[in-house]
Amino acid sequence: MSAPQRRTDIGPPHYKDFLPPVIQKNYGDWKYHEILNPGVMVHVANSGDKIWSVRVASPRLLSTDTIREMAALAEKYCGGYIRFTTRNNVEFLVSDEKNLESLQKELKDKKYMIGGIGPRISNIVHTQGWVHCHSACTDASGIVKVLMDEFADYFTTKKLPNKVRLAVACCVNMCGAVHCSDIAVVAVHRKVPTIDHDKVKNMCEIPSTIASCPTGAISPDPAKKSIKINADKCMYCGNCFTVCPPVEIHDPEFDGVAIVAGGKVGNLRSNPKFSKLVVPYIPNNPPRWPEVTEVMRQILDVYVSDAKKHERVGEWIERIGWEKFFKVTGLPFTHQHVDDFVIARETFRTAATFKW
Amino acid sequence: MPKKYDTPLLDELEKGPFPSFVTEIKKAAAKNDMAADELGLLEKSYRDKRGYWKHGGIVGVRGYGGGVIGRYSYLPEEFPNVANFHTVRINSISGFFYTSKFLNEMCDIWDKHGSGLTNLHGSTGDLVLLGTTTENLEPIFAEFSSRGWDLGGSGSAMRTPSCCVGPARCEWSNIDTLDITYNITQEWQDEMHRPAFPYKFKFKTAGCAVDCIASIARADCSIIGTWRGKIEVNQDEVINYAKKGMNIQEEIVNMCPSKCMSYDGKNLKINDEDCVRCMHCISKMTKALKPVGEKGASILVGSKAPFVIGATLSWVIVPFMKMEPPYDEFKSLIRKMWEFWDEHGKNRERIGELIIRKGMREFLEFIGVEPQSQQVKEPRRDPFFFWKEEELKPNSELLKNR
């Protein structure tokens, strides 16, 4: 068999060819939707047509075997139509109501986790981790797995005050949306990198290595044809390592994760917000990181009991105040919580009003 | 038969209700040498608490400067089948819609030429094929492109644009997010496949302010659907929501950020002039409330993760723009932005960082957008502002017509 004819610059196929007929017919003409159960919603068009979406969890990292199985289910119940969500869930698009029950039954029989719709914990946006990234200082997939196991009830059944968006980033490069999530885990280093000067000479571009540093800690070392790092200024971000590999930042004895909270991207009720530091450090403890799960549970439980209906984590914290957040969660407040990066003064309190 | 590794640590991650990525790797490892060594290498990472991947090397397909991320292991002797284990990014479909036919074909190609492991999807929205060797890259590209599929973006280039589900299956979308995504992807194929920018550039399109694609946090250019007009109220449906137990005063009126609503126990009134279109009331009472009027988008620029200046959210540049094919006004705005970036941007400087360095005024003047109060939360607090020569008129002239 001869090799197929390659083509360039054709872009992706047209999306219309991948939409179920009922969507093609009612495109842009939907009237409303209803959440029928934690894993099923129905969208109703002005024409009266309906489409049901059945959502299941996915680890994002999928083998071809599993994708073929999902494709077979889509063929059996959905005319072959299936989609993925922004948060890496899978949605089976059912056009014929009579397939709805049998699809859900087969999904349950095959141990799929159905849910994630509405005021719940959906899937966790995450990064590549030790599975496939050079700069990972924890394994994102592993932490996602243990957190979703811990909070499985909030995916499949139980309700929260509002949706809680979790994220895990395996370094501060943050390829996931950690910086604007309700509660998120970000892996951090804590020590100044070591420099292999001989290799820097051959492998690195000195000006771009200097420019990569957010705190201006790097300067040239002309004698060694290398760079030097001012240890007092270094905040261990590892960006220099990304542009210059011989600057080694990884340290299994001192790498771990931080927890941030209170971010959101939607504009509903209050403006989009950044996540803020709540726990500066938890040691890496694979394979199941029990200390991470424990802290996340601690924060989530207080949110569930204290927040008003529809309040996101960040809105709840802003209502009660950060000083009260630390009190009610019992999390210690430390030097690391007080900002000393370039935008620090925006975060200092400039009023005589606060809670004890 | 692929090599079998003992994985006592990873086995712990096959327990519990959530689907396990370890099980996925094991499924592939049962029949694929690359996946088997990936499993062995990952177990070693769990044991040693560190990763074993090197920085990306330069690999790719003929004629393209991106779309493949080179990945090499630190331990090629111990795990020879993942000595090189590159990522291939396939440009996904707008809205992440697929058919079983495509997915099966994709699996056939990937089982033949790669590890059998994927990410659906990567953070930017590509269909990620996780791990193959250099010699497989051309055959993979030929297989996919001959079937009408192309690679996504990587490096200092336009990255694969992505969008929310939009008008395909959502009643709130003010713009055709899928079409915008498809259209700009086709328009800028060269910018995507042949990196020529100072750094990466991401587009994300959301149909409304709920922003299910997180565009405001993750895109150099965030396109967020909005409207100029009002919220149409179906009072009968308002009554139905109340009957079903919704506390409209507490859950809707009191939570409105602009306090533009009132409820007398029967009718819901909205002062549309004060509405900021946050989507809270609409999303909670979708049967009762509907945006009506002129539809379009707010164009925001500059969001990114922390490197180098700290994380940013996108800033409003054009508060309202009509978004209809062929999107010429939008495209010429983007071309002006890229020209500004091309002229002034440093290597590895995102457009948002450049705007901070050069000043928002320089940026707005270059792209030809007038200052508007909608662009800022508040005017400047400091008394340090520039005047340009052409703005300076002598006092005598300013006072002449008094």
Short mmCIF file of N, CA and C in Angstrom, two decimals, chain A residues 68-162:
data_model
loop_
_atom_site.label_atom_id
_atom_site.label_comp_id
_atom_site.label_asym_id
_atom_site.label_seq_id
_atom_site.Cartn_x
_atom_site.Cartn_y
_atom_site.Cartn_z
N ARG A 68 -12.06 3.85 21.62
CA ARG A 68 -12.87 2.97 20.75
C ARG A 68 -14.15 2.54 21.47
N GLU A 69 -14.02 2.27 22.78
CA GLU A 69 -15.21 1.87 23.54
C GLU A 69 -16.24 3.01 23.58
N MET A 70 -15.74 4.24 23.80
CA MET A 70 -16.63 5.40 23.81
C MET A 70 -17.27 5.59 22.43
N ALA A 71 -16.47 5.42 21.40
CA ALA A 71 -16.99 5.57 20.03
C ALA A 71 -18.08 4.54 19.76
N ALA A 72 -17.86 3.31 20.26
CA ALA A 72 -18.87 2.26 20.06
C ALA A 72 -20.17 2.60 20.77
N LEU A 73 -20.05 3.14 21.98
CA LEU A 73 -21.25 3.55 22.72
C LEU A 73 -21.97 4.69 21.99
N ALA A 74 -21.19 5.61 21.46
CA ALA A 74 -21.79 6.72 20.71
C ALA A 74 -22.52 6.20 19.48
N GLU A 75 -21.93 5.18 18.85
CA GLU A 75 -22.56 4.61 17.66
C GLU A 75 -23.87 3.90 18.02
N LYS A 76 -23.83 3.20 19.14
CA LYS A 76 -24.99 2.41 19.55
C LYS A 76 -26.17 3.29 19.98
N TYR A 77 -25.86 4.40 20.66
CA TYR A 77 -26.95 5.18 21.26
C TYR A 77 -27.09 6.60 20.72
N CYS A 78 -26.10 7.11 20.02
CA CYS A 78 -26.08 8.54 19.69
C CYS A 78 -25.85 8.81 18.20
N GLY A 79 -26.07 7.84 17.37
CA GLY A 79 -25.81 8.04 15.95
C GLY A 79 -24.34 8.34 15.68
N GLY A 80 -23.47 7.99 16.64
CA GLY A 80 -22.03 8.21 16.46
C GLY A 80 -21.54 9.56 16.94
N TYR A 81 -22.42 10.37 17.54
CA TYR A 81 -22.02 11.74 17.92
C TYR A 81 -21.65 11.83 19.40
N ILE A 82 -20.51 12.46 19.62
CA ILE A 82 -19.94 12.55 20.96
C ILE A 82 -19.13 13.84 21.03
N ARG A 83 -19.05 14.44 22.21
CA ARG A 83 -18.18 15.61 22.32
C ARG A 83 -17.43 15.59 23.65
N PHE A 84 -16.43 16.44 23.72
CA PHE A 84 -15.66 16.59 24.95
C PHE A 84 -15.89 17.99 25.48
N THR A 85 -15.81 18.16 26.80
CA THR A 85 -16.03 19.48 27.37
C THR A 85 -14.69 20.16 27.61
N THR A 86 -14.77 21.46 27.91
CA THR A 86 -13.56 22.22 28.21
C THR A 86 -12.79 21.59 29.38
N ARG A 87 -13.54 20.97 30.29
CA ARG A 87 -12.88 20.36 31.45
C ARG A 87 -12.64 18.87 31.25
N ASN A 88 -12.57 18.44 29.99
CA ASN A 88 -12.17 17.08 29.65
C ASN A 88 -13.17 15.99 30.04
N ASN A 89 -14.41 16.38 30.30
CA ASN A 89 -15.44 15.36 30.44
C ASN A 89 -15.87 14.91 29.05
N VAL A 90 -16.61 13.80 29.02
CA VAL A 90 -17.12 13.29 27.75
C VAL A 90 -18.63 13.45 27.76
N GLU A 91 -19.21 13.91 26.65
CA GLU A 91 -20.66 14.04 26.57
C GLU A 91 -21.19 13.22 25.40
N PHE A 92 -22.07 12.27 25.75
CA PHE A 92 -22.77 11.51 24.73
C PHE A 92 -24.01 12.29 24.34
N LEU A 93 -24.17 12.54 23.03
CA LEU A 93 -25.25 13.42 22.55
C LEU A 93 -26.39 12.57 22.01
N VAL A 94 -27.44 12.48 22.81
CA VAL A 94 -28.55 11.58 22.51
C VAL A 94 -29.69 12.35 21.84
N SER A 95 -30.05 11.93 20.64
CA SER A 95 -31.14 12.60 19.92
C SER A 95 -32.47 11.89 20.11
N ASP A 96 -32.39 10.61 20.46
CA ASP A 96 -33.60 9.80 20.57
C ASP A 96 -33.81 9.44 22.05
N GLU A 97 -34.89 9.99 22.63
CA GLU A 97 -35.10 9.84 24.08
C GLU A 97 -35.10 8.39 24.54
N LYS A 98 -35.53 7.51 23.66
CA LYS A 98 -35.64 6.12 24.13
C LYS A 98 -34.27 5.46 24.35
N ASN A 99 -33.21 6.10 23.86
CA ASN A 99 -31.87 5.56 24.12
C ASN A 99 -31.26 6.03 25.44
N LEU A 100 -31.94 7.01 26.08
CA LEU A 100 -31.36 7.68 27.24
C LEU A 100 -31.10 6.72 28.40
N GLU A 101 -32.12 5.93 28.74
CA GLU A 101 -31.99 5.02 29.88
C GLU A 101 -30.98 3.92 29.60
N SER A 102 -31.08 3.33 28.41
CA SER A 102 -30.19 2.21 28.11
C SER A 102 -28.73 2.66 28.04
N LEU A 103 -28.50 3.87 27.53
CA LEU A 103 -27.12 4.39 27.51
C LEU A 103 -26.60 4.52 28.94
N GLN A 104 -27.42 5.15 29.80
CA GLN A 104 -26.97 5.34 31.19
C GLN A 104 -26.71 4.01 31.87
N LYS A 105 -27.56 3.04 31.58
CA LYS A 105 -27.39 1.73 32.21
C LYS A 105 -26.07 1.09 31.76
N GLU A 106 -25.83 1.14 30.46
CA GLU A 106 -24.58 0.53 29.96
C GLU A 106 -23.35 1.26 30.50
N LEU A 107 -23.46 2.60 30.59
CA LEU A 107 -22.34 3.37 31.14
C LEU A 107 -22.06 2.95 32.59
N LYS A 108 -23.14 2.81 33.36
CA LYS A 108 -22.97 2.39 34.76
C LYS A 108 -22.38 0.99 34.84
N ASP A 109 -22.90 0.08 33.99
CA ASP A 109 -22.37 -1.28 33.98
C ASP A 109 -20.88 -1.30 33.66
N LYS A 110 -20.47 -0.39 32.79
CA LYS A 110 -19.05 -0.35 32.40
C LYS A 110 -18.22 0.52 33.35
N LYS A 111 -18.83 0.92 34.47
CA LYS A 111 -18.13 1.66 35.54
C LYS A 111 -17.73 3.09 35.16
N TYR A 112 -18.44 3.67 34.21
CA TYR A 112 -18.21 5.10 33.95
C TYR A 112 -18.82 5.89 35.10
N MET A 113 -18.23 7.05 35.39
CA MET A 113 -18.74 7.92 36.45
C MET A 113 -19.61 8.98 35.78
N ILE A 114 -20.93 8.90 35.99
CA ILE A 114 -21.84 9.86 35.35
C ILE A 114 -22.07 11.03 36.29
N GLY A 115 -21.99 12.25 35.79
CA GLY A 115 -22.24 13.42 36.64
C GLY A 115 -21.53 14.67 36.16
N GLY A 116 -21.29 15.56 37.13
CA GLY A 116 -20.50 16.75 36.83
C GLY A 116 -21.28 17.95 36.33
N ILE A 117 -22.62 17.84 36.19
CA ILE A 117 -23.41 18.97 35.69
C ILE A 117 -24.03 19.71 36.89
N GLY A 118 -24.10 21.04 36.79
CA GLY A 118 -24.76 21.84 37.83
C GLY A 118 -23.80 22.22 38.95
N PRO A 119 -24.37 22.57 40.12
CA PRO A 119 -23.53 23.06 41.23
C PRO A 119 -22.74 21.93 41.87
N ARG A 120 -21.76 21.45 41.16
CA ARG A 120 -21.00 20.27 41.60
C ARG A 120 -19.53 20.46 41.29
N ILE A 121 -18.74 19.47 41.65
CA ILE A 121 -17.35 19.46 41.21
C ILE A 121 -17.31 18.76 39.87
N SER A 122 -16.85 19.47 38.88
CA SER A 122 -16.72 18.85 37.57
C SER A 122 -15.32 18.24 37.51
N ASN A 123 -14.87 17.89 36.34
CA ASN A 123 -13.53 17.32 36.23
C ASN A 123 -12.47 18.37 36.57
N ILE A 124 -11.27 17.93 36.88
CA ILE A 124 -10.20 18.84 37.27
C ILE A 124 -9.31 19.14 36.07
N VAL A 125 -9.25 20.42 35.70
CA VAL A 125 -8.33 20.83 34.64
C VAL A 125 -6.91 20.62 35.14
N HIS A 126 -6.05 19.99 34.33
CA HIS A 126 -4.70 19.74 34.83
C HIS A 126 -3.67 19.66 33.71
N THR A 127 -2.46 19.47 34.13
CA THR A 127 -1.33 19.56 33.21
C THR A 127 -0.67 18.19 33.05
N GLN A 128 0.46 18.15 32.40
CA GLN A 128 1.06 16.90 31.98
C GLN A 128 1.80 16.14 33.09
N GLY A 129 2.44 16.86 33.99
CA GLY A 129 3.12 16.22 35.11
C GLY A 129 4.28 15.32 34.70
N TRP A 130 4.59 14.36 35.58
CA TRP A 130 5.70 13.44 35.31
C TRP A 130 5.42 12.56 34.11
N VAL A 131 4.16 12.48 33.71
CA VAL A 131 3.80 11.64 32.57
C VAL A 131 4.56 12.09 31.31
N HIS A 132 4.73 13.40 31.13
CA HIS A 132 5.31 13.83 29.85
C HIS A 132 5.88 15.24 29.84
N CYS A 133 6.24 15.83 31.00
CA CYS A 133 6.74 17.21 30.93
C CYS A 133 8.11 17.35 31.57
N HIS A 134 8.92 18.23 30.99
CA HIS A 134 10.28 18.42 31.49
C HIS A 134 10.32 19.25 32.77
N SER A 135 9.33 20.14 32.97
CA SER A 135 9.45 21.05 34.10
C SER A 135 8.53 20.70 35.27
N ALA A 136 7.88 19.52 35.20
CA ALA A 136 6.94 19.12 36.25
C ALA A 136 7.66 18.92 37.57
N CYS A 137 7.10 19.47 38.67
CA CYS A 137 7.68 19.13 39.96
C CYS A 137 6.66 18.40 40.84
N THR A 138 5.62 17.88 40.20
CA THR A 138 4.76 16.88 40.84
C THR A 138 4.04 16.17 39.70
N ASP A 139 3.22 15.15 40.03
CA ASP A 139 2.46 14.52 38.96
C ASP A 139 1.01 14.97 39.01
N ALA A 140 0.61 15.72 38.00
CA ALA A 140 -0.74 16.27 37.98
C ALA A 140 -1.80 15.18 37.93
N SER A 141 -1.64 14.19 37.07
CA SER A 141 -2.66 13.13 36.92
C SER A 141 -2.90 12.40 38.22
N GLY A 142 -1.84 12.16 38.99
CA GLY A 142 -1.97 11.46 40.25
C GLY A 142 -2.78 12.26 41.26
N ILE A 143 -2.47 13.55 41.37
CA ILE A 143 -3.21 14.39 42.33
C ILE A 143 -4.67 14.52 41.90
N VAL A 144 -4.90 14.64 40.60
CA VAL A 144 -6.28 14.72 40.11
C VAL A 144 -7.05 13.45 40.50
N LYS A 145 -6.42 12.33 40.28
CA LYS A 145 -7.08 11.05 40.59
C LYS A 145 -7.47 10.97 42.07
N VAL A 146 -6.55 11.32 42.97
CA VAL A 146 -6.88 11.17 44.40
C VAL A 146 -7.91 12.21 44.84
N LEU A 147 -7.86 13.41 44.26
CA LEU A 147 -8.87 14.41 44.63
C LEU A 147 -10.25 14.02 44.11
N MET A 148 -10.31 13.54 42.88
CA MET A 148 -11.62 13.16 42.34
C MET A 148 -12.17 11.91 43.04
N ASP A 149 -11.29 11.02 43.48
CA ASP A 149 -11.76 9.89 44.30
C ASP A 149 -12.37 10.42 45.60
N GLU A 150 -11.66 11.36 46.22
CA GLU A 150 -12.10 11.92 47.50
C GLU A 150 -13.45 12.64 47.35
N PHE A 151 -13.61 13.38 46.26
CA PHE A 151 -14.82 14.21 46.09
C PHE A 151 -15.82 13.60 45.11
N ALA A 152 -15.70 12.29 44.86
CA ALA A 152 -16.55 11.64 43.86
C ALA A 152 -18.04 11.93 44.06
N ASP A 153 -18.47 11.97 45.33
CA ASP A 153 -19.89 12.24 45.63
C ASP A 153 -20.35 13.57 45.05
N TYR A 154 -19.45 14.55 45.07
CA TYR A 154 -19.81 15.87 44.55
C TYR A 154 -19.81 15.92 43.02
N PHE A 155 -19.37 14.86 42.39
CA PHE A 155 -19.48 14.74 40.93
C PHE A 155 -20.77 14.00 40.58
N THR A 156 -21.04 12.94 41.31
CA THR A 156 -22.13 12.04 40.91
C THR A 156 -23.48 12.40 41.53
N THR A 157 -23.48 12.99 42.72
CA THR A 157 -24.78 13.20 43.38
C THR A 157 -24.88 14.53 44.13
N LYS A 158 -24.11 14.68 45.21
CA LYS A 158 -24.31 15.79 46.13
C LYS A 158 -24.14 17.17 45.49
N LYS A 159 -24.93 18.13 46.02
CA LYS A 159 -24.86 19.49 45.52
C LYS A 159 -23.95 20.36 46.38
N LEU A 160 -23.41 21.39 45.78
CA LEU A 160 -22.61 22.40 46.47
C LEU A 160 -23.36 23.73 46.38
N PRO A 161 -22.93 24.77 47.15
CA PRO A 161 -23.58 26.08 47.00
C PRO A 161 -23.55 26.56 45.54
N ASN A 162 -22.45 26.34 44.86
CA ASN A 162 -22.33 26.62 43.42
C ASN A 162 -21.28 25.66 42.89
#
